[in-house]
Coordinates of C-alpha atoms and ligand atoms in Angstrom, one line a residue:
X1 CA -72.3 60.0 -85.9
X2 CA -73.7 57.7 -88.4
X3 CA -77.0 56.6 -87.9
X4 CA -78.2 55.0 -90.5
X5 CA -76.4 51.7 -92.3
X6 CA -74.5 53.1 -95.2
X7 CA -76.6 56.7 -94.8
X8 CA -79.8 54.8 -96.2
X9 CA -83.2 55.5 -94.8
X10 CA -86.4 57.2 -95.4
X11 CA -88.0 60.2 -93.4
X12 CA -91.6 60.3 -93.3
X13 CA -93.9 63.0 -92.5
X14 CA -95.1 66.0 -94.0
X15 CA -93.4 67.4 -96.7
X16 CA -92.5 71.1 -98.2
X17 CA -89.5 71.6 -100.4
X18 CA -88.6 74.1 -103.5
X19 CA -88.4 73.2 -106.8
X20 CA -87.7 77.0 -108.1
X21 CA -88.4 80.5 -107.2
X22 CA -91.7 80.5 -107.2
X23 CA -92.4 76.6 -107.1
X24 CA -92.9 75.7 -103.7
X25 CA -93.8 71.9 -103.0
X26 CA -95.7 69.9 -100.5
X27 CA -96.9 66.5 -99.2
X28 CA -99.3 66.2 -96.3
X29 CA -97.6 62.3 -96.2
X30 CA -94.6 62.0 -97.6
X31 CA -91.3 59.8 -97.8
X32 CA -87.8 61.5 -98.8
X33 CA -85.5 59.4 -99.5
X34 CA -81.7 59.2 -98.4
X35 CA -79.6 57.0 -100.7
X36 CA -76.1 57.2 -99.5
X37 CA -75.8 60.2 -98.6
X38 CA -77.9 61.8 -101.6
X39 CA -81.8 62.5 -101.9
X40 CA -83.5 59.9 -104.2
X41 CA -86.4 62.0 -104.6
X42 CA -90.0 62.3 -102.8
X43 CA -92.8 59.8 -103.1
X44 CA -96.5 59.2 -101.9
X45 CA -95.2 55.4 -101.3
X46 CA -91.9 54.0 -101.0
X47 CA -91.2 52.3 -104.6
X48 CA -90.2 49.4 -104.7
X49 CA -86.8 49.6 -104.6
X50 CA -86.2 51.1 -101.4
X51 CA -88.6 49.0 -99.0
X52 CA -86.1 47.3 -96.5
X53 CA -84.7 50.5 -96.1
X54 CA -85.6 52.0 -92.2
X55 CA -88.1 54.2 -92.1
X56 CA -88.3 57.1 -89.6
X57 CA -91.5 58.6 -88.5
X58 CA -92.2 62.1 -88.1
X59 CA -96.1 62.2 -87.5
X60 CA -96.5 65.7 -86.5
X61 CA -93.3 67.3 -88.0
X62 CA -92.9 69.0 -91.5
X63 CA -89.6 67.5 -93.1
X64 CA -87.8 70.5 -95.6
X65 CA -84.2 71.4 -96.7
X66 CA -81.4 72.3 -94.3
X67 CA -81.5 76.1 -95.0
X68 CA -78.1 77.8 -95.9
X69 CA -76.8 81.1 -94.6
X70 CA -74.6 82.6 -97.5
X71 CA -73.0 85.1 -95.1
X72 CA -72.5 85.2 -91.5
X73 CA -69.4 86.7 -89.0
X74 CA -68.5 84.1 -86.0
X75 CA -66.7 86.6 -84.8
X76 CA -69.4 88.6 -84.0
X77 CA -71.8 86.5 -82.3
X78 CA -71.1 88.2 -78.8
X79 CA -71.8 91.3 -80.2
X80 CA -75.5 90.3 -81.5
X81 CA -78.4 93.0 -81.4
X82 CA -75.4 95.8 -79.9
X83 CA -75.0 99.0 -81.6
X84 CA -77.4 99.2 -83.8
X85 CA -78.1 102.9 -83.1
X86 CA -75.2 103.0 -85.3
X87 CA -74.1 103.1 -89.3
X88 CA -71.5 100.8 -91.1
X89 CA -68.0 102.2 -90.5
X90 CA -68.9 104.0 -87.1
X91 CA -70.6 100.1 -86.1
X92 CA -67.2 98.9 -87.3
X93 CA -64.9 101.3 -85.8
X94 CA -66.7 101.2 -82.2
X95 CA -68.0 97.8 -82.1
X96 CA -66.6 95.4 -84.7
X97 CA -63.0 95.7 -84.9
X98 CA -62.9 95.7 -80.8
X99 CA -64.3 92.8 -80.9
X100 CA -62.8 90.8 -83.8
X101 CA -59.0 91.9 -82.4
X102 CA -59.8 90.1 -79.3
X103 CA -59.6 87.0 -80.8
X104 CA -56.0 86.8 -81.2
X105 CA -55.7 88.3 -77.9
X106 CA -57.5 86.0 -75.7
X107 CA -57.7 82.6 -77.6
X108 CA -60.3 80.6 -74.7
X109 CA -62.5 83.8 -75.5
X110 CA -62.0 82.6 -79.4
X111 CA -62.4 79.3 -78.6
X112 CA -65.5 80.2 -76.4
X113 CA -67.0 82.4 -78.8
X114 CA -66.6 80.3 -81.4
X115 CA -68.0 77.2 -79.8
X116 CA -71.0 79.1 -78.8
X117 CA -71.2 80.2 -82.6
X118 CA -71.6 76.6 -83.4
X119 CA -73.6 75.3 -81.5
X120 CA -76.7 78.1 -82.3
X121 CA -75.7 77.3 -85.9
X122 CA -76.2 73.3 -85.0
X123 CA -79.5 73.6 -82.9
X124 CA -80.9 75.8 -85.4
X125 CA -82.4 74.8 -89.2
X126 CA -79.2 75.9 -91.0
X127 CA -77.4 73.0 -92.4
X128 CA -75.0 75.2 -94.6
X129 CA -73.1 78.5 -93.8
X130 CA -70.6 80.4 -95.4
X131 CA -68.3 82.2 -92.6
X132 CA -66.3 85.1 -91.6
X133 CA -63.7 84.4 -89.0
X134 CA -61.0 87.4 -87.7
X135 CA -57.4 88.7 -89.3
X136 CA -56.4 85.6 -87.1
X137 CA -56.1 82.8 -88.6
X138 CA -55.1 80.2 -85.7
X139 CA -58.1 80.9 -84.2
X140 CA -59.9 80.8 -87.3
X141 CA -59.1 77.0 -87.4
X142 CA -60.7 76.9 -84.0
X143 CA -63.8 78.2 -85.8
X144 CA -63.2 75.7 -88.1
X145 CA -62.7 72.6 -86.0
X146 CA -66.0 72.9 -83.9
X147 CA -68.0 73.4 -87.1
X148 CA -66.3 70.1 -88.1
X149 CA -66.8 68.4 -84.9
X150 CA -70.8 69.3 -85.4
X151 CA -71.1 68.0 -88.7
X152 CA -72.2 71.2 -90.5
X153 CA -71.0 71.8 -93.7
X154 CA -69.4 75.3 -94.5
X155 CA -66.6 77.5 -96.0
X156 CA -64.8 79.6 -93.3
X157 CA -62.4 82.5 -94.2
X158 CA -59.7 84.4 -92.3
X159 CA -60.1 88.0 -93.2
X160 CA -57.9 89.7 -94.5
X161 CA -57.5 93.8 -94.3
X162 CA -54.2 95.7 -94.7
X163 CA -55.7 99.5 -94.6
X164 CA -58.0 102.0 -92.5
X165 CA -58.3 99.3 -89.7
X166 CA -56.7 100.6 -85.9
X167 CA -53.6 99.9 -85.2
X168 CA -54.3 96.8 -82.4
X169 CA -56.1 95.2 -85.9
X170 CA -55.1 96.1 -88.6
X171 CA -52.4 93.7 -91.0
X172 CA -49.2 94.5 -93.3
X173 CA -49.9 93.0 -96.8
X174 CA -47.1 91.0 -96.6
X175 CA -48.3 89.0 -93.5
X176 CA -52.1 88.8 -94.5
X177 CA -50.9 87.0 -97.7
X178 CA -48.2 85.1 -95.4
X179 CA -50.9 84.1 -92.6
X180 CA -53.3 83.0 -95.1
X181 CA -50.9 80.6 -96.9
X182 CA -50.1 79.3 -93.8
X183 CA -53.7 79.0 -92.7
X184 CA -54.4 77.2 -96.1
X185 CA -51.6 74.7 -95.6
X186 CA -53.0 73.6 -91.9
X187 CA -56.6 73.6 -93.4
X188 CA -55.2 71.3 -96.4
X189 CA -56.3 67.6 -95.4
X190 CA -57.6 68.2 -92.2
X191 CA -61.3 68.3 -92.8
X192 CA -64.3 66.7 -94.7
X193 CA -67.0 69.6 -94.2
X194 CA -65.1 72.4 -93.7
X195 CA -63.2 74.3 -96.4
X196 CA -61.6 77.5 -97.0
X197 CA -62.8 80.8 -98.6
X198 CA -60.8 83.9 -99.5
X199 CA -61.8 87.0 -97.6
X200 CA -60.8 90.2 -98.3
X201 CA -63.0 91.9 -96.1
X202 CA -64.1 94.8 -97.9
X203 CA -62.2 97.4 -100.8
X204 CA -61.7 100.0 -97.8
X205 CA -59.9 97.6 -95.8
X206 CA -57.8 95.9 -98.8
X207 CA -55.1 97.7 -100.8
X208 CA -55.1 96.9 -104.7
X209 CA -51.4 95.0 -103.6
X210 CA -53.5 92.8 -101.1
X211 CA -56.2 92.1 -103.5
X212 CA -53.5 91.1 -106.2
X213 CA -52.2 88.4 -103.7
X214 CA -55.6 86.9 -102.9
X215 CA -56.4 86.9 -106.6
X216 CA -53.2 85.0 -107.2
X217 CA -54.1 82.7 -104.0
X218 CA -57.5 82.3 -105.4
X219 CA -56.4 81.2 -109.1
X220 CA -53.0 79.3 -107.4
X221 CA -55.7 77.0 -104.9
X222 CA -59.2 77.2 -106.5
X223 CA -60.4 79.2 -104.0
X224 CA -63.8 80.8 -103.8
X225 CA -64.1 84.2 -102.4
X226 CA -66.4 86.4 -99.7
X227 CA -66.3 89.8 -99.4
X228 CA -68.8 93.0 -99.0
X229 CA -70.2 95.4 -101.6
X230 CA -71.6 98.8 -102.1
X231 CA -73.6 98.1 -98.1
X232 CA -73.9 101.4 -97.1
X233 CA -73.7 105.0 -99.2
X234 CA -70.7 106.5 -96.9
X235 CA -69.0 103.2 -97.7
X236 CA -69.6 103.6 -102.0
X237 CA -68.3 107.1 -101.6
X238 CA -64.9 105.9 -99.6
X239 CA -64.3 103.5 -102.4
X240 CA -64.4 106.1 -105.4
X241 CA -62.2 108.1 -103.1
X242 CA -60.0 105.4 -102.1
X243 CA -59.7 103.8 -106.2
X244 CA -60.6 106.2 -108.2
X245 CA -58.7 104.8 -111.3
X246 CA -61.7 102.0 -110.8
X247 CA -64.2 101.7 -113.1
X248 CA -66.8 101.2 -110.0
X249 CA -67.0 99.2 -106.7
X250 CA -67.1 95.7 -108.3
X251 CA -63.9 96.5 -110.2
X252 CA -62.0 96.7 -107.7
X253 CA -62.7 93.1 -106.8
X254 CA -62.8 92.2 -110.8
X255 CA -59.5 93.7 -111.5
X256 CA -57.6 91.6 -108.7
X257 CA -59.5 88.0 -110.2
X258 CA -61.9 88.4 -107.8
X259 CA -65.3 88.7 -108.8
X260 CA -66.6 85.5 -110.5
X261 CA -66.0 83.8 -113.6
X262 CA -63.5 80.9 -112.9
X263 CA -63.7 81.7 -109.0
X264 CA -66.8 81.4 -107.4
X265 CA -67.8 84.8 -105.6
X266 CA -70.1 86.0 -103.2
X267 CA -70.9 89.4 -102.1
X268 CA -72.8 90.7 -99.4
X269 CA -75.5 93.3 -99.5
X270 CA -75.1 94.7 -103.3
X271 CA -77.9 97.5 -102.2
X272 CA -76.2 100.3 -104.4
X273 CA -75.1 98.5 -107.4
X274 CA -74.8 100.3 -110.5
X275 CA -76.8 98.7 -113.5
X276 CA -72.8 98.0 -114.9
X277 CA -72.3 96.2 -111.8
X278 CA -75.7 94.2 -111.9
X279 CA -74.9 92.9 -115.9
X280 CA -71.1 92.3 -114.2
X281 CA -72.4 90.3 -111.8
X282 CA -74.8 88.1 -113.8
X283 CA -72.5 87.9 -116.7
X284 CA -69.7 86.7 -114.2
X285 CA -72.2 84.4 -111.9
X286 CA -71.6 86.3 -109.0
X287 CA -73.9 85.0 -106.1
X288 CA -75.5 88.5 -104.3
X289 CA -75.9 87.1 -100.2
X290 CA -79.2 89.2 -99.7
X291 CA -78.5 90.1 -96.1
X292 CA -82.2 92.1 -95.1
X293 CA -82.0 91.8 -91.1
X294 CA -78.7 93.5 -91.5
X295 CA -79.9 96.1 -93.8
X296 CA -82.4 96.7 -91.8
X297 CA -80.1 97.3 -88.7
X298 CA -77.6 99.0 -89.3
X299 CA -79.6 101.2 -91.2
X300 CA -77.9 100.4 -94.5
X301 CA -81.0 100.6 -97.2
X302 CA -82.8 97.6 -99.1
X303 CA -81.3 95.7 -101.7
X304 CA -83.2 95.5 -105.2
X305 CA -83.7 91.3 -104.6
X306 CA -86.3 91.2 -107.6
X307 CA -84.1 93.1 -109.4
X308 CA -81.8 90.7 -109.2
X309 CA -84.1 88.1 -110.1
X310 CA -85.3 89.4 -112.8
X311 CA -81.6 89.2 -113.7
X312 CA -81.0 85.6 -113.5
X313 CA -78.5 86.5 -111.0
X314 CA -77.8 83.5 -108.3
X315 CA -79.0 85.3 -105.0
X316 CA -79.3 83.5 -101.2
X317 CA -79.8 85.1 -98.2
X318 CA -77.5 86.0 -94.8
X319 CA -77.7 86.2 -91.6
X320 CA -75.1 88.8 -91.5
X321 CA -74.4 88.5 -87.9
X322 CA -73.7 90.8 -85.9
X323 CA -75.6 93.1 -88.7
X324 CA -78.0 90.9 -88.5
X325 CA -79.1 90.1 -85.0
X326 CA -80.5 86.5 -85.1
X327 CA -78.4 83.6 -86.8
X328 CA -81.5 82.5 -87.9
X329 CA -82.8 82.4 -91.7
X330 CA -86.2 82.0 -90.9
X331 CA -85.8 85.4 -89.2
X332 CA -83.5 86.2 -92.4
X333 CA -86.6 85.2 -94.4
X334 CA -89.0 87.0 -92.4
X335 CA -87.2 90.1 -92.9
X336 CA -86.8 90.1 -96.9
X337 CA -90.2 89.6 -97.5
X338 CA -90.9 92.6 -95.1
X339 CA -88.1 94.9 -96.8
X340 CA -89.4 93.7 -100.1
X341 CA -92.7 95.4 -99.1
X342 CA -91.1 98.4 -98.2
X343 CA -89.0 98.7 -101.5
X344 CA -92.5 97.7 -103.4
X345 CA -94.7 100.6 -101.6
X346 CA -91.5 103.3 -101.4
X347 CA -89.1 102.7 -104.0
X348 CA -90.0 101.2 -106.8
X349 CA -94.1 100.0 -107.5
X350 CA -92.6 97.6 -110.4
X351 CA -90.6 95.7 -108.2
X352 CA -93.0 93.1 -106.8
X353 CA -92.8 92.0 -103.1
X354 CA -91.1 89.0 -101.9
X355 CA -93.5 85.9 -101.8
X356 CA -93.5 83.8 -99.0
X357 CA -92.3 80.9 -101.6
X358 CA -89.9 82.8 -103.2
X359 CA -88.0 83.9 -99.6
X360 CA -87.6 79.6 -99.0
X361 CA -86.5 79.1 -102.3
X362 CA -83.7 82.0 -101.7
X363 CA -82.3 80.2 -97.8
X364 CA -82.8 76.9 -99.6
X365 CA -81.9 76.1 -103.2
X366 CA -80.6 80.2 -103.9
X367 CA -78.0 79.6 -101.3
X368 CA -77.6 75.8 -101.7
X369 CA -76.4 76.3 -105.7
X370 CA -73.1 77.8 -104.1
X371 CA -72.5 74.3 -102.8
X372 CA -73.5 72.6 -105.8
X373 CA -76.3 70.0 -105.6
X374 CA -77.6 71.1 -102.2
X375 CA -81.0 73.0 -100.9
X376 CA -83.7 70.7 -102.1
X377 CA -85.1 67.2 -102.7
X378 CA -84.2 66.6 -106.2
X379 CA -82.7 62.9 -106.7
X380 CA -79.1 63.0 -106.7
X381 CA -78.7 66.2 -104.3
X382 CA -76.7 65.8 -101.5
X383 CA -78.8 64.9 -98.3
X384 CA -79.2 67.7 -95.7
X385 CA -82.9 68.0 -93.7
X386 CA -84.2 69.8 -91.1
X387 CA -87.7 68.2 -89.3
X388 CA -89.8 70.7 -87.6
X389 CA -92.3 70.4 -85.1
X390 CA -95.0 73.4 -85.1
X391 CA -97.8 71.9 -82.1
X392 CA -96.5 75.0 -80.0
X393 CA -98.0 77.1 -82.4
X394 CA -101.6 77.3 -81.8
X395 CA -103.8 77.7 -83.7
X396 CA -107.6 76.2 -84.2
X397 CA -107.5 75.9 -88.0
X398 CA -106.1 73.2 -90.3
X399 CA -103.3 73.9 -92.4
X400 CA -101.5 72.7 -95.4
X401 CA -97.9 71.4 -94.8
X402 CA -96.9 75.0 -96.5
X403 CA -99.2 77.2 -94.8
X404 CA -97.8 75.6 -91.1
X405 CA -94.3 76.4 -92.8
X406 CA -95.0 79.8 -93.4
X407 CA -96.0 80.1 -89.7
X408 CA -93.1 78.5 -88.5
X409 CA -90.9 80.8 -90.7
X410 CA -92.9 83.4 -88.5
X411 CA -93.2 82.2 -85.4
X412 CA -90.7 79.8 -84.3
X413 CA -87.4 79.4 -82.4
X414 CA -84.9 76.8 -82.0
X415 CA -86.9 74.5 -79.8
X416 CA -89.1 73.8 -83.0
X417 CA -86.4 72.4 -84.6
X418 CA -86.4 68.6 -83.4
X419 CA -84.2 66.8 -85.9
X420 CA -80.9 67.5 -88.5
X421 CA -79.8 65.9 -91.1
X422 CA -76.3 66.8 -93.4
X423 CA -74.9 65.2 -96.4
X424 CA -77.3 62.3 -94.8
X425 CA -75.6 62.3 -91.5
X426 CA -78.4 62.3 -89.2
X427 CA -77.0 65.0 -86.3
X428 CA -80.1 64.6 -84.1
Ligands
GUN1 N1 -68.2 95.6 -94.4 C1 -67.0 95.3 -94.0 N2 -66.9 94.6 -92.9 C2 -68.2 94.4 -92.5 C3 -68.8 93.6 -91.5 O1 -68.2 93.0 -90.6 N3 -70.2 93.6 -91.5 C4 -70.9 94.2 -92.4 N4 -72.2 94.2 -92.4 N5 -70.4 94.9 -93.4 C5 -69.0 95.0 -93.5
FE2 FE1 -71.1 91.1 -93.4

């Protein structure tokens, strides 16, 4: 796949990265540099030190980060922009679970599914992802060998749910805890992008016994871990009922060794967070996958992102399919600036809307930070880029590098995506 002698080169074209959450970057003629594998930075000319390294042109293309989805179902991808007429746990009963059980059912419809998953993911701007397979986890390796084979790099996770789930889905504890062992020892060795994430699905789904095991697995292994919280308000009031002994929603998670601290967390949605389980979550480095499309969708609320900001709480954003209907985080993007208006104008008239720079920064650097040095240009972050080409667009007027960005954030599709780069692998 290796292009590039030794992952050494320089891309050069327009340039717009983020520094921070409101520090948004640009060069109209740029050169970023890839220096085995890691970024050596951004220059107006190529110092000295890197001129007989090949230099790749990108005239009319804006060179940014590979953006990273924090949250994101494979197994739902046939299911995209179905059922949206719908709420949370009527969505999952009538749509969701159908479709996640056939997995293990029909493996080429895994295998096909998951395939097509991958490739949308690959053609796309998203250079990171952090996944949601099914219960099943020999298909979930599936999932996990064609993100492999395309060079992406992401954590995948075989769910794991041993209550209120039908019959034709649902798992004992003991083989949830048994499958996912297994599952970890096929995954051990076998990849160099693709690693395993603990995923409970959600409290309603996980007895306190199954979330004991995980926690164990997760302190046993290292493990980071994925799950949902307080999404919709049906859903908050089924976890009082369901753990009442609790001292709210997050303890549930926290009580099992699941919610941060030593293991790295993320949680979808966090829309109905208590102000104990906001401090919880920054005091324990919890990352909050902002997941807007979906929110939107399924008709779930809007999450308090400047809230969380405020905070100092680590936030990136997710796709959320099939909550959200478009794998896309420029769509993602689109649509938390949009429910940050709404939030702004009907909630709460302190909480100021989502800037344009401020929604990069979260599906570039916010996410990236869960993978470590990833999501911008800073020397000695790992290598991922994305060039985009914007002529399509029309439009009379000139822009800056950031303002043909922001359309493209707008405006765009796949096809204006014309070349990838991960952990300075150039892809395409
Ligand atoms: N909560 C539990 N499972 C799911 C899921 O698959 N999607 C969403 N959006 N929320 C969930
Ligand atoms: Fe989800």
């Amino acid at each position: 796949m290796a292009e590039y002698e030794n992952n050494c080169f320089i891309l050069h074209g327009a340039v717009v990265w983020s520094e921070g959450l409101n520090d948004l970057r640009q060069l109209d003629d740029g050169y970023v540099i890839c220096d085995e594998g890691l970024c050596a930075g951004v220059y107006e000319e190529i110092p000295e030190a890197y001129r007989d390294f090949p230099v790749e042109d990108h005239w009319d293309g804006i060179i940014i980060p590979g953006l990273v989805d924090l949250h994101v179902h494979a197994a739902q991808y046939n299911n995209r922009s179905l059922g949206m007429d719908m709420e949370l746990i009527e969505w999952l009963d009538k749509l969701t679970f159908p479709e996640e059980a056939r997995f293990a059912q029909d493996r080429d419809y895994a295998v096909m599914s998951y395939d097509a998953f991958a490739e949308d993911l690959f053609i796309g701007a998203t250079t990171r992802a952090v996944v949601f397979a099914t219960a099943d986890y020999l298909t979930t390796l599936k999932l996990m060998d064609a993100l492999e084979d395309r060079g992406l790099v992401t954590y995948v996770g075989k769910v794991n749910m041993d209550r209120n789930v039908p019959d034709y889905y649902v798992e004992t504890t003991k083989k949830s805890l048994r499958h996912t062992e297994r599952w970890l020892s096929r995954v051990d060795g076998r990849y160099e992008n693709t690693m395993p994430i603990l995923t409970p699905r959600f409290t309603p789904t996980c007895t306190r016994e199954l979330m004991d095991g995980l926690g164990e697995l997760a302190a046993r292994y290292g493990l980071p871990v994925q799950s949902h919280l307080n999404e919709n308000p049906r859903e908050v009031e089924w976890v009082r009922e369901l753990e009442p002994d609790s001292a709210s929603y997050s303890d549930t998670y926290l009580r099992s060794g699941l919610f941060g601290g030593d293991v790295p967390t993320i949680m979808a949605h966090c829309i109905y967070n208590t102000e104990e389980e906001i401090a919880l979550m920054r005091d324990r480095g919890v990352y909050v996958a902002h997941c807007p499309q979906s929110n939107l969708n399924i008709a779930s609320g809007i999450a308090p992102v400047r809230r969380f900001l405020d905070e100092g709480i680590h936030v990136g954003l997710g796709t959320d399919v099939s909550g959200g209907h478009s794998a896309s985080i420029f769509e993602t993007m689109k649509a938390a600036i949009q429910s940050s208006k709404m939030y702004w104008r009907y909630v709460d008239s302190t909480k100021k809307p989502l800037t344009f720079p401020e929604a990069f920064y979260l599906g570039t650097l916010g996410g990236g930070h869960f993978f470590g040095r990833c999501g911008t240009f800073r020397e000695g972050y790992e290598f991922d880029a994305v060039i985009l080409e914007d002529s399509n667009l029309y439009t009379m007027r000139d822009l800056t590098p950031a303002e043909r960005l922001e359309r493209i954030v707008y405006l765009s599709d796949d096809r204006n995506v014309t070349g990838k780069f991960v952990r300075g692998e150039k892809l395409y």
